[in-house]
C-alpha positions as a Markdown table, in Angstrom:
| # | Residue | x | y | z |
|---|---|---|---|---|
| 1 | Met | 115.0 | 57.5 | 62.1 |
| 2 | Asn | 118.5 | 57.0 | 60.8 |
| 3 | Glu | 121.1 | 54.6 | 62.1 |
| 4 | Leu | 123.0 | 57.2 | 64.0 |
| 5 | Glu | 119.9 | 58.4 | 65.9 |
| 6 | Phe | 118.7 | 54.9 | 66.4 |
| 7 | Asn | 122.0 | 53.9 | 68.1 |
| 8 | Ile | 122.2 | 57.0 | 70.2 |
| 9 | Arg | 118.6 | 56.4 | 71.4 |
| 10 | Leu | 119.3 | 52.8 | 72.1 |
| 11 | Tyr | 122.4 | 53.7 | 74.1 |
| 12 | Leu | 120.8 | 56.5 | 76.1 |
| 13 | Thr | 117.7 | 54.5 | 77.0 |
| 14 | Gly | 119.7 | 51.5 | 78.2 |
| 15 | Val | 118.2 | 49.2 | 75.6 |
| 16 | Met | 121.6 | 48.7 | 73.8 |
| 17 | Lys | 123.1 | 47.2 | 77.0 |
| 18 | Ser | 120.2 | 44.9 | 77.6 |
| 19 | Trp | 120.2 | 43.7 | 74.0 |
| 20 | Thr | 124.0 | 43.3 | 73.9 |
| 21 | Asp | 123.9 | 41.3 | 77.1 |
| 22 | Arg | 121.1 | 39.1 | 75.8 |
| 23 | Ile | 123.0 | 38.5 | 72.4 |
| 24 | Asp | 126.3 | 37.8 | 73.9 |
| 25 | Ser | 127.0 | 36.9 | 77.5 |
| 26 | Thr | 130.7 | 36.1 | 76.9 |
| 27 | Asp | 133.6 | 38.4 | 77.1 |
| 28 | Gln | 134.3 | 38.2 | 73.4 |
| 29 | Leu | 134.3 | 41.5 | 71.5 |
| 30 | Thr | 131.4 | 41.1 | 69.2 |
| 31 | Pro | 130.3 | 44.0 | 67.0 |
| 32 | Gln | 127.5 | 44.7 | 69.5 |
| 33 | Arg | 129.8 | 44.7 | 72.5 |
| 34 | Phe | 132.3 | 46.9 | 70.6 |
| 35 | Ile | 129.6 | 49.5 | 69.9 |
| 36 | Leu | 128.4 | 49.4 | 73.5 |
| 37 | Asn | 131.9 | 49.7 | 75.0 |
| 38 | Ala | 133.0 | 52.4 | 72.6 |
| 39 | Met | 129.8 | 54.4 | 73.1 |
| 40 | Thr | 130.1 | 54.0 | 76.9 |
| 41 | Glu | 133.6 | 55.4 | 76.8 |
| 42 | Leu | 132.5 | 58.3 | 74.6 |
| 43 | Phe | 129.4 | 59.2 | 76.6 |
| 44 | Val | 131.2 | 58.9 | 80.0 |
| 45 | Ser | 133.8 | 61.4 | 78.7 |
| 46 | Leu | 131.2 | 64.1 | 77.9 |
| 47 | Ser | 130.5 | 66.9 | 80.2 |
| 48 | Asp | 127.0 | 66.9 | 81.8 |
| 49 | Asp | 126.1 | 69.9 | 79.6 |
| 50 | Asp | 127.2 | 68.2 | 76.3 |
| 51 | Leu | 125.4 | 65.0 | 77.3 |
| 52 | Glu | 122.3 | 67.1 | 77.9 |
| 53 | Leu | 122.6 | 68.7 | 74.5 |
| 54 | Ile | 122.8 | 65.2 | 72.9 |
| 55 | Arg | 119.8 | 64.0 | 74.9 |
| 56 | Leu | 117.8 | 67.0 | 73.7 |
| 57 | Arg | 118.7 | 66.5 | 70.1 |
| 58 | Tyr | 118.3 | 62.7 | 69.9 |
| 59 | Met | 115.9 | 61.7 | 72.7 |
| 60 | Glu | 113.6 | 64.7 | 72.6 |
| 61 | Arg | 114.3 | 65.2 | 68.9 |
| 62 | Leu | 114.6 | 69.0 | 69.3 |
| 63 | Thr | 116.1 | 70.9 | 66.4 |
| 64 | Leu | 119.3 | 72.9 | 66.8 |
| 65 | Ser | 117.2 | 76.0 | 66.8 |
| 66 | Glu | 115.0 | 74.7 | 69.6 |
| 67 | Val | 118.0 | 73.6 | 71.7 |
| 68 | Ala | 119.7 | 76.9 | 71.2 |
| 69 | Ser | 116.5 | 78.8 | 72.2 |
| 70 | Arg | 116.2 | 76.7 | 75.4 |
| 71 | Tyr | 119.8 | 77.6 | 76.4 |
| 72 | Leu | 119.8 | 81.1 | 75.0 |
| 73 | Leu | 122.8 | 80.2 | 72.8 |
| 74 | Asn | 123.2 | 80.3 | 69.0 |
| 75 | Glu | 122.9 | 77.3 | 66.8 |
| 76 | Arg | 126.6 | 77.3 | 66.0 |
| 77 | Thr | 127.5 | 76.8 | 69.6 |
| 78 | Ile | 125.1 | 73.9 | 70.0 |
| 79 | Arg | 126.5 | 72.4 | 66.8 |
| 80 | Asn | 130.1 | 72.8 | 68.0 |
| 81 | His | 129.2 | 70.9 | 71.2 |
| 82 | Thr | 127.3 | 68.1 | 69.5 |
| 83 | Thr | 129.1 | 67.5 | 66.2 |
| 84 | Pro | 132.2 | 65.9 | 67.6 |
| 85 | Thr | 130.2 | 63.3 | 69.5 |
| 86 | Val | 128.0 | 62.6 | 66.5 |
| 87 | Lys | 131.1 | 62.1 | 64.4 |
| 88 | Gln | 132.5 | 59.7 | 66.9 |
| 89 | Val | 129.3 | 57.7 | 67.0 |
| 90 | Lys | 129.4 | 57.4 | 63.2 |
| 91 | Lys | 133.0 | 56.2 | 63.4 |
| 92 | Ile | 132.1 | 53.6 | 66.0 |
| 93 | Ile | 129.2 | 52.3 | 64.0 |
| 94 | Lys | 131.3 | 52.2 | 60.8 |
| 95 | Lys | 134.1 | 50.3 | 62.5 |
| 96 | Ala | 131.8 | 47.7 | 64.0 |
| 97 | Thr | 130.1 | 47.2 | 60.7 |
| 98 | Glu | 133.4 | 46.7 | 59.0 |
| 99 | Gln | 134.5 | 44.2 | 61.7 |
| 100 | Ala | 131.3 | 42.3 | 61.3 |
| 101 | Gln | 131.7 | 42.1 | 57.5 |
| 102 | His | 135.3 | 41.1 | 57.8 |
| 103 | Ala | 134.4 | 38.3 | 60.3 |
| 104 | Arg | 131.7 | 37.0 | 57.9 |
| 105 | Glu | 134.1 | 37.0 | 55.0 |
| 106 | Ala | 136.7 | 35.0 | 57.1 |
| 107 | Asp | 134.1 | 32.3 | 57.9 |
């Protein structure tokens, strides 16, 4: 499981929130809190259909072909609905990682 899939699965199962709350109970914007907040904003903005496609891909681990077959759509349509979200999650993870590295260097 790659970092992207891991973070999506953590978020969608609610584990990310419980871990973040356990790590940091303050209101400071730690890297963990940044990821949780950004992913919450992203996933709340998705339509129910797009969220379901993400769930099928990353929670049930269906291939694009399997998801397309289930909804009687072509793979390109599924990709067009999931790729923007996946790119955003990658950016969120990258930004949080950079912030954490910068904070370590400043200490």
